[in-house]
Coordinates of C-alpha atoms and ligand atoms in Angstrom, one line a residue:
X17 CA 0.6 -3.2 -2.8
X18 CA 4.1 -3.4 -1.4
X19 CA 5.3 -5.6 1.4
X20 CA 6.7 -2.7 3.6
X21 CA 6.4 -3.7 7.2
X22 CA 3.5 -1.5 8.6
X23 CA 4.7 -1.8 12.2
X24 CA 8.0 -0.3 11.3
X25 CA 6.2 2.6 9.6
X26 CA 4.0 3.0 12.7
X27 CA 7.0 3.2 15.0
X28 CA 8.7 5.8 12.7
X29 CA 5.5 7.9 13.1
X30 CA 5.7 7.5 16.8
X31 CA 9.4 8.6 16.8
X32 CA 8.6 11.7 14.7
X33 CA 5.8 12.7 17.1
X34 CA 8.0 12.1 20.2
X35 CA 10.7 14.2 18.6
X36 CA 8.3 17.0 17.7
X37 CA 6.7 16.9 21.2
X38 CA 10.0 17.2 23.1
X39 CA 11.9 19.5 20.6
X40 CA 13.7 22.3 22.4
X41 CA 12.7 21.0 25.8
X42 CA 14.8 19.5 28.6
X43 CA 15.2 15.7 28.7
X44 CA 12.1 14.2 30.4
X45 CA 12.9 10.6 31.4
X46 CA 9.3 10.0 32.5
X47 CA 8.0 10.9 29.0
X48 CA 10.7 8.9 27.3
X49 CA 9.9 5.8 29.4
X50 CA 6.2 6.1 28.6
X51 CA 6.9 6.4 24.9
X52 CA 9.1 3.4 25.1
X53 CA 6.2 1.4 26.6
X54 CA 4.2 2.5 23.5
X55 CA 6.6 0.6 21.2
X56 CA 5.2 -2.8 22.2
X57 CA 1.6 -4.1 22.6
X58 CA 0.5 -5.0 26.1
X59 CA -0.8 -8.4 25.0
X60 CA -0.7 -10.5 21.8
X61 CA -2.8 -13.6 21.4
X62 CA -2.3 -16.1 18.6
X63 CA -5.2 -18.5 18.0
X64 CA -5.6 -21.5 15.7
X65 CA -9.1 -22.2 14.5
X66 CA -10.0 -25.7 13.2
X67 CA -12.8 -25.5 10.6
X68 CA -14.7 -28.3 9.1
X69 CA -14.9 -27.5 5.3
X70 CA -17.9 -28.3 3.2
X71 CA -16.2 -31.4 1.8
X72 CA -15.8 -32.9 5.3
X73 CA -12.0 -32.1 5.5
X74 CA -10.5 -30.0 8.3
X75 CA -8.5 -26.8 7.7
X76 CA -6.7 -25.0 10.5
X77 CA -6.6 -21.2 10.2
X78 CA -4.3 -18.8 12.1
X79 CA -5.7 -15.7 13.8
X80 CA -4.5 -12.9 16.1
X81 CA -5.8 -10.4 18.6
X82 CA -3.4 -7.7 19.7
X83 CA -4.2 -5.5 22.6
X84 CA -1.9 -2.5 22.2
X85 CA -2.7 0.0 25.0
X86 CA -5.7 0.5 27.4
X87 CA -4.5 3.6 29.3
X88 CA -7.6 5.6 28.1
X89 CA -10.1 2.7 28.2
X90 CA -10.9 -0.8 26.9
X91 CA -8.9 -2.0 23.8
X92 CA -10.9 -1.2 20.7
X93 CA -10.4 -2.2 17.1
X94 CA -11.7 -4.3 14.1
X95 CA -11.1 -7.8 12.9
X96 CA -9.6 -8.2 9.4
X97 CA -9.9 -11.3 7.1
X98 CA -7.2 -11.2 4.5
X99 CA -4.6 -13.6 3.0
X100 CA -1.8 -11.0 3.8
X101 CA -2.7 -10.6 7.5
X102 CA 0.4 -10.9 9.7
X103 CA 1.3 -10.3 13.3
X104 CA 3.2 -7.1 12.4
X105 CA 0.2 -5.8 10.4
X106 CA -2.2 -6.5 13.3
X107 CA 0.3 -4.8 15.7
X108 CA 0.5 -1.7 13.5
X109 CA -3.3 -1.5 13.2
X110 CA -3.8 -1.9 16.9
X111 CA -1.2 0.9 17.6
X112 CA -3.0 3.1 15.2
X113 CA -6.3 2.3 16.9
X114 CA -4.9 3.5 20.2
X115 CA -3.8 6.8 18.6
X116 CA -7.1 7.1 16.7
X117 CA -9.3 6.7 19.7
X118 CA -7.2 9.4 21.5
X119 CA -7.4 11.8 18.6
X120 CA -11.2 11.5 18.5
X121 CA -11.1 11.8 22.3
X122 CA -13.0 8.5 22.9
X123 CA -12.7 6.8 26.3
X124 CA -11.1 3.8 24.6
X125 CA -7.7 2.3 23.9
X126 CA -6.4 0.4 20.9
X127 CA -6.6 -3.3 19.7
X128 CA -7.0 -5.2 16.5
X129 CA -7.6 -8.7 15.3
X130 CA -7.1 -10.7 12.1
X131 CA -7.3 -14.1 10.4
X132 CA -5.1 -15.2 7.6
X133 CA -7.7 -16.2 5.1
X134 CA -9.0 -15.4 1.6
X135 CA -12.7 -15.1 2.6
X136 CA -13.8 -15.1 -1.0
X137 CA -12.6 -18.7 -1.3
X138 CA -14.9 -19.9 1.5
X139 CA -18.6 -20.8 1.3
X140 CA -21.0 -19.0 3.6
X141 CA -21.1 -22.0 5.9
X142 CA -17.3 -22.2 6.1
X143 CA -17.1 -18.4 6.7
X144 CA -19.7 -18.8 9.6
X145 CA -17.8 -21.7 11.2
X146 CA -14.5 -19.8 10.9
X147 CA -16.0 -16.7 12.5
X148 CA -17.7 -18.6 15.3
X149 CA -14.4 -20.4 15.9
X150 CA -12.5 -17.1 16.2
X151 CA -15.2 -15.6 18.4
X152 CA -15.0 -18.6 20.8
X153 CA -11.2 -18.5 20.7
X154 CA -10.9 -14.9 21.9
X155 CA -14.0 -15.0 24.2
X156 CA -11.9 -15.1 27.4
X157 CA -9.9 -11.9 26.6
X158 CA -12.7 -9.6 25.4
X159 CA -15.6 -7.9 27.2
X160 CA -17.4 -4.5 27.4
X161 CA -14.7 -3.0 29.6
X162 CA -11.8 -5.2 28.4
X163 CA -11.6 -5.3 24.6
X164 CA -14.3 -4.3 22.1
X165 CA -13.8 -5.7 18.5
X166 CA -15.6 -4.5 15.3
X167 CA -15.6 -5.1 11.5
X168 CA -12.6 -4.2 9.3
X169 CA -11.6 -5.4 5.8
X170 CA -13.7 -8.3 4.6
X171 CA -15.8 -8.5 7.8
X172 CA -19.3 -7.0 8.5
X173 CA -22.3 -7.0 10.8
X174 CA -23.3 -10.5 10.0
X175 CA -19.9 -11.8 11.0
X176 CA -20.0 -9.7 14.2
X177 CA -23.4 -11.4 14.9
X178 CA -21.9 -14.9 14.7
X179 CA -19.1 -13.8 17.0
X180 CA -21.5 -12.2 19.5
X181 CA -23.5 -15.4 19.5
X182 CA -20.4 -17.5 20.4
X183 CA -19.3 -14.9 23.0
X184 CA -22.7 -15.0 24.7
X185 CA -22.6 -18.9 24.8
X186 CA -19.3 -18.7 26.7
X187 CA -20.7 -16.1 29.1
X188 CA -23.9 -18.0 29.8
X189 CA -21.8 -21.1 30.5
X190 CA -19.7 -19.1 33.0
X191 CA -22.8 -17.6 34.6
X192 CA -24.3 -21.1 35.0
X193 CA -21.2 -22.3 36.8
X194 CA -21.7 -19.5 39.2
X195 CA -25.4 -20.4 39.6
X196 CA -26.6 -17.2 37.8
X197 CA -28.9 -16.7 34.9
X198 CA -28.2 -13.8 32.6
X199 CA -31.1 -11.4 32.1
X200 CA -32.0 -9.7 28.8
X201 CA -30.4 -6.5 30.1
X202 CA -27.2 -8.4 31.1
X203 CA -27.1 -9.8 27.6
X204 CA -27.5 -6.4 26.0
X205 CA -24.7 -5.1 28.0
X206 CA -22.5 -8.1 27.0
X207 CA -23.4 -7.4 23.4
X208 CA -21.6 -4.1 23.6
X209 CA -18.4 -6.2 23.5
X210 CA -18.8 -6.2 19.7
X211 CA -19.7 -3.1 17.6
X212 CA -20.6 -2.8 14.0
X213 CA -23.4 -5.2 14.6
X214 CA -26.6 -5.4 12.6
X215 CA -29.3 -3.0 14.0
X216 CA -31.5 -6.0 15.0
X217 CA -28.5 -7.3 17.1
X218 CA -28.1 -4.0 18.9
X219 CA -26.1 -2.1 16.3
X220 CA -26.1 1.6 15.9
X221 CA -27.9 3.7 13.3
X222 CA -25.3 5.2 10.9
X223 CA -22.4 2.8 11.8
X224 CA -22.0 1.4 8.3
X225 CA -21.5 4.8 6.7
X226 CA -19.8 6.4 9.7
X227 CA -16.2 6.1 8.5
X228 CA -17.1 7.8 5.2
X229 CA -19.3 10.5 6.7
X230 CA -16.7 11.2 9.4
X231 CA -14.1 11.5 6.6
X232 CA -16.2 14.1 4.9
X233 CA -16.6 16.2 8.1
X234 CA -12.8 16.1 8.6
X235 CA -12.1 17.0 5.0
X236 CA -14.5 20.0 5.1
X237 CA -12.8 21.3 8.2
X238 CA -9.3 21.0 6.7
X239 CA -10.3 22.3 3.3
X240 CA -11.6 25.5 4.9
X241 CA -8.2 25.9 6.8
X242 CA -6.3 25.3 3.5
X243 CA -8.7 27.7 1.7
X244 CA -9.3 25.2 -1.0
X245 CA -12.7 25.7 -2.6
X246 CA -14.5 25.9 -5.9
X247 CA -15.4 22.9 -8.1
X248 CA -13.2 20.1 -6.7
X249 CA -12.4 16.7 -8.1
X250 CA -11.4 13.5 -6.4
X251 CA -10.1 10.0 -7.1
X252 CA -10.7 7.2 -4.6
X253 CA -8.8 3.9 -4.4
X254 CA -10.9 1.1 -2.9
X255 CA -14.6 0.6 -3.3
X256 CA -15.6 -1.4 -0.3
X257 CA -17.4 -0.2 2.8
X258 CA -15.2 2.9 3.3
X259 CA -14.4 3.6 -0.4
X260 CA -18.1 3.4 -1.5
X261 CA -19.3 5.6 1.4
X262 CA -16.7 8.3 1.0
X263 CA -17.5 8.4 -2.8
X264 CA -21.2 8.8 -1.9
X265 CA -20.6 11.6 0.6
X266 CA -18.1 13.4 -1.6
X267 CA -20.6 13.3 -4.5
X268 CA -23.4 14.5 -2.2
X269 CA -21.1 17.4 -1.1
X270 CA -20.7 18.5 -4.7
X271 CA -17.2 17.1 -5.2
X272 CA -16.8 15.3 -8.5
X273 CA -15.3 11.8 -8.1
X274 CA -13.7 11.1 -11.4
X275 CA -12.0 7.8 -10.6
X276 CA -12.5 4.7 -8.3
X277 CA -10.9 1.3 -8.1
X278 CA -10.9 -2.0 -6.4
X279 CA -8.5 -4.9 -6.2
X280 CA -9.1 -5.7 -9.8
X281 CA -8.4 -2.2 -11.2
X282 CA -10.2 1.1 -11.7
X283 CA -12.4 3.3 -13.9
X284 CA -12.0 6.9 -15.0
X285 CA -15.2 8.8 -15.7
X286 CA -14.4 12.5 -16.3
X287 CA -18.1 13.7 -15.8
X288 CA -18.0 12.2 -12.3
X289 CA -19.2 8.7 -11.3
X290 CA -22.7 8.0 -9.9
X291 CA -21.9 6.0 -6.7
X292 CA -25.1 4.0 -6.5
X293 CA -25.2 3.0 -10.2
X294 CA -21.5 2.1 -10.1
X295 CA -22.0 -0.2 -7.1
X296 CA -25.0 -1.8 -8.7
X297 CA -22.9 -2.4 -11.9
X298 CA -20.0 -3.9 -9.9
X299 CA -22.4 -6.3 -8.2
X300 CA -23.9 -7.3 -11.6
X301 CA -20.4 -8.1 -12.8
X302 CA -20.8 -11.2 -10.7
X303 CA -20.2 -12.5 -7.2
X304 CA -18.2 -12.5 -5.0
X305 CA -16.4 -9.4 -6.4
X306 CA -16.9 -8.9 -10.1
X307 CA -14.9 -5.7 -10.3
X308 CA -15.6 -2.3 -11.8
X309 CA -14.7 -3.2 -15.4
X310 CA -17.1 -1.3 -17.8
X311 CA -19.0 0.4 -15.0
X312 CA -18.8 3.9 -16.5
X313 CA -21.8 5.2 -14.7
X314 CA -22.5 8.9 -14.6
X315 CA -25.7 11.0 -14.3
X316 CA -28.5 8.4 -14.6
X317 CA -26.9 5.9 -16.9
X318 CA -23.9 3.6 -17.4
X319 CA -22.4 3.9 -20.8
X320 CA -19.2 2.5 -22.2
X321 CA -18.5 5.8 -24.0
X322 CA -18.5 7.7 -20.7
X323 CA -15.2 6.4 -19.3
X324 CA -12.1 4.2 -19.6
X325 CA -10.2 1.7 -17.5
X326 CA -7.4 2.9 -15.3
X327 CA -4.9 0.9 -13.3
X328 CA -4.6 1.3 -9.5
X329 CA -1.2 2.8 -10.0
X330 CA -2.4 5.4 -12.6
X331 CA -5.4 6.3 -10.4
X332 CA -3.0 7.6 -7.7
X333 CA -1.3 9.8 -10.2
X334 CA -4.4 11.5 -11.6
X335 CA -4.5 15.4 -11.6
X336 CA -7.3 15.7 -9.1
X337 CA -7.8 18.0 -6.2
X338 CA -8.3 15.3 -3.6
X339 CA -6.7 11.8 -3.6
X340 CA -8.4 9.3 -1.3
X341 CA -6.6 6.0 -0.6
X342 CA -9.4 3.8 0.9
X343 CA -8.1 0.3 0.3
X344 CA -5.1 -1.1 2.3
X345 CA -1.6 -0.1 3.6
X346 CA 1.3 1.1 1.6
X347 CA -0.5 2.5 -1.5
X348 CA 1.7 5.6 -1.6
X349 CA 5.4 4.8 -1.2
X350 CA 8.7 6.4 -2.1
X351 CA 8.3 4.9 -5.5
X352 CA 5.2 6.8 -6.5
X353 CA 4.9 9.7 -4.1
X354 CA 6.7 12.1 -6.4
X355 CA 4.1 11.3 -9.1
X356 CA 1.1 12.3 -6.9
X357 CA -0.6 15.4 -8.5
X358 CA -3.4 15.9 -6.0
X359 CA -3.6 19.1 -3.9
X360 CA -4.5 17.1 -0.8
X361 CA -4.5 13.5 0.3
X362 CA -7.4 12.2 2.5
X363 CA -6.3 8.9 4.0
X364 CA -9.4 6.8 4.5
X365 CA -7.5 3.4 4.7
X366 CA -5.2 2.7 7.6
X367 CA -1.5 3.2 6.8
X368 CA -1.8 4.0 3.1
X369 CA 1.2 6.3 3.1
X370 CA 4.7 5.2 4.2
X371 CA 6.9 7.6 6.2
X372 CA 9.3 7.9 3.2
X373 CA 6.4 9.0 1.0
X374 CA 5.2 11.4 3.7
X375 CA 8.5 13.3 3.4
X376 CA 8.2 13.5 -0.4
X377 CA 4.6 14.7 -0.2
X378 CA 5.5 17.3 2.4
X379 CA 8.3 18.7 0.3
X380 CA 5.9 18.9 -2.7
X381 CA 3.5 20.9 -0.5
X382 CA 0.8 18.3 -0.6
X383 CA -0.9 18.1 2.9
X384 CA -1.8 14.5 4.0
X385 CA -4.9 14.4 6.3
X386 CA -3.8 11.3 8.3
X387 CA -5.7 8.1 8.8
X388 CA -5.9 8.4 12.5
X389 CA -8.0 11.5 12.0
X390 CA -9.7 11.0 8.7
X391 CA -11.1 7.5 9.3
X392 CA -11.8 7.9 13.0
X393 CA -15.6 8.3 12.3
X394 CA -16.0 4.5 12.2
X395 CA -14.6 4.0 15.7
X396 CA -16.5 7.0 16.9
X397 CA -19.9 5.6 16.0
X398 CA -18.6 2.2 17.3
X399 CA -18.1 4.0 20.6
X400 CA -21.6 5.4 20.3
X401 CA -22.9 1.9 19.8
X402 CA -21.0 0.6 22.8
X403 CA -22.4 3.5 24.9
X404 CA -26.0 2.9 23.7
X405 CA -25.8 -0.9 24.5
X406 CA -24.4 -0.2 28.0
X407 CA -27.1 2.4 28.7
X408 CA -29.9 0.4 27.1
X409 CA -30.6 3.2 24.6
X410 CA -31.1 3.4 20.8
X411 CA -30.3 6.8 19.2
X412 CA -31.8 8.0 15.9
X413 CA -29.6 8.4 12.9
X414 CA -29.9 12.2 13.2
X415 CA -28.7 12.1 16.8
X416 CA -25.8 9.8 15.9
X417 CA -24.7 12.0 12.9
X418 CA -25.0 15.3 14.9
X419 CA -22.7 13.8 17.6
X420 CA -20.4 12.5 14.9
X421 CA -20.1 15.9 13.2
X422 CA -19.1 17.5 16.5
X423 CA -16.5 14.9 17.4
X424 CA -14.9 15.0 13.9
X425 CA -14.9 18.8 13.7
X426 CA -13.4 19.1 17.1
X427 CA -10.7 16.5 16.3
X428 CA -9.8 18.1 13.0
X429 CA -9.6 21.5 14.7
X430 CA -7.3 20.2 17.5
X431 CA -5.0 18.6 14.9
X432 CA -4.9 21.8 12.9
X433 CA -4.0 23.9 15.9
X434 CA -1.2 21.4 16.9
X435 CA 0.2 21.6 13.3
X436 CA 0.3 25.4 13.5
X437 CA 1.8 25.6 17.0
X438 CA 4.4 22.8 16.5
X439 CA 5.0 24.0 12.9
X440 CA 4.6 20.5 11.6
X441 CA 2.7 18.3 9.1
X442 CA -0.8 17.1 9.9
X443 CA 0.2 13.5 10.7
X444 CA 2.8 14.5 13.2
X445 CA 0.3 17.0 14.7
X446 CA -2.4 14.2 15.0
X447 CA 0.1 12.0 16.7
X448 CA 1.1 14.8 19.1
X449 CA -2.6 15.4 20.0
X450 CA -3.0 11.6 20.6
X451 CA 0.3 11.1 22.5
X452 CA -0.3 14.0 24.8
X453 CA -3.7 12.5 25.8
X454 CA -2.3 8.9 26.1
X455 CA 0.8 10.0 28.1
X456 CA -1.5 11.9 30.5
X457 CA -3.6 8.8 31.1
X458 CA -0.6 6.4 31.5
X459 CA 0.3 5.6 35.1
Ligands
NAD520 P1 -13.6 -3.6 2.5 O1 -13.1 -5.0 2.5 O2 -15.0 -3.3 2.6 O3 -13.0 -2.9 1.1 C1 -11.7 -2.9 0.7 C2 -11.6 -2.4 -0.7 O4 -10.3 -2.3 -1.1 C3 -12.3 -3.4 -1.7 O5 -13.0 -2.6 -2.7 C4 -11.1 -4.0 -2.4 O6 -11.4 -4.5 -3.7 C5 -10.1 -2.9 -2.4 N1 -8.7 -3.3 -2.6 C6 -8.1 -4.3 -2.0 N2 -6.8 -4.4 -2.5 C7 -6.7 -3.4 -3.3 C8 -5.7 -2.9 -4.2 N3 -4.5 -3.5 -4.2 N4 -5.9 -1.8 -4.9 C9 -7.1 -1.2 -4.9 N5 -8.1 -1.6 -4.2 C10 -7.9 -2.7 -3.4 O7 -12.8 -2.8 3.6 P2 -13.1 -1.5 4.3 O8 -13.8 -1.7 5.6 O9 -13.7 -0.6 3.3 O10 -11.7 -1.0 4.7 C11 -10.8 -0.3 3.8 C12 -9.7 0.4 4.6 O11 -10.3 1.3 5.6 C13 -8.8 -0.5 5.5 O12 -7.5 0.1 5.5 C14 -9.5 -0.4 6.8 O13 -8.6 -0.8 7.8 C15 -9.8 1.0 6.9 N6 -10.9 1.4 7.8 C16 -12.1 0.8 7.8 C17 -13.1 1.2 8.7 C18 -14.5 0.6 8.7 O14 -15.3 1.1 9.4 N7 -14.8 -0.4 7.9 C19 -12.8 2.1 9.7 C20 -11.5 2.7 9.6 C21 -10.6 2.3 8.7

């Protein structure tokens, strides 16, 4: 994917929303000043993490935690492991988190973290030592009502578990210095500092699939408004946590997913892919990430005659009803936007469409359901996990999914209303909804 600076894209989106919000109104210095504050994070932390490698040598990794804005509550946002992580990327992602939490009307602000690393090149032991090192390095600036991290690209519940463990060690040490012993209840509350944990560590039912399921609820709401129905087809870029789950939920909702891809390339299966069999086949292709090559699985079998290979670029240009970028930033740019043939784009990744591409898609009449709305199901169930830990509760999956459905439907409805009343695209509308809520909360 291209090297367009995601933070510059994020700021362009902020400018568009600010302009739309103040259009035709008298100059309001108070609003302008608050928006100016939203152009920079409140705090940025750069950590270096020394890790003993399996061969006894030492490697030093660079990591970040950016705390963008906490006007509506504790900073909230995932931790990404990727060789392309940069400070500007983490800044952009933390800004989008602030906007996302506001769109979903959660009592949380925005933050994000990342480590520059190719995790697939590490052994499990090295990955654990790196994760523990990062957890320890940021322990002083996080907490249930300060900053609440979660998984993102290449991180998961196991990694969160290692970080929680390190965070608790630091907290126990601090308590000991004060002559206090932490009770089980105290520790459960402290565990709410990380979400996306495994269930046995205090995680929430439904968290792993929440981003995908939330995306489906948003999509259904917007499709109704667009009056798009009948036998719909979809193509999904990315087949990780978010990509796999949205494929699964689209399939369950009767939408035929004809193409999926991962970082190694994609597959096109016109009859519609079987998500579980495709995942199984990808795993069989070998660890750590064998790729989708030859996984033409449809109905109840995988058969080489059922499909063909497709490149990541070609997948974005397929004549489907719904295009779902679910991998990384900058998938749809000014170079390929004019070739998109879908009727609607559902952004499940963060920042997959550049502002220039947005303009092209808008002119082509292709609505883009923006990331800060479509993928907000993940942080919504993270917020539920945080709430359950703080209250000492454990909700059933049915309870979680009912609450998620309501949050997503309300958020999509609010964005649609803003797009109609401000006569603007869905992204600008989502930013308007978020900005209004954040500006109200800012002192
Ligand atoms: P993941 O690591 O589980 O999966 C990422 C997927 O993208 C993998 O299948 C990988 O092979 C693929 N990929 C990487 N580079 C690619 C490329 N150039 N072309 C095509 N595919 C490529 O990560 P994830 O958690 O599924 O996150 C995916 C996106 O969704 C990210 O933008 C993330 O920030 C966003 N997101 C994740 C969550 C969550 O709950 N995990 C929540 C909201 C948003």
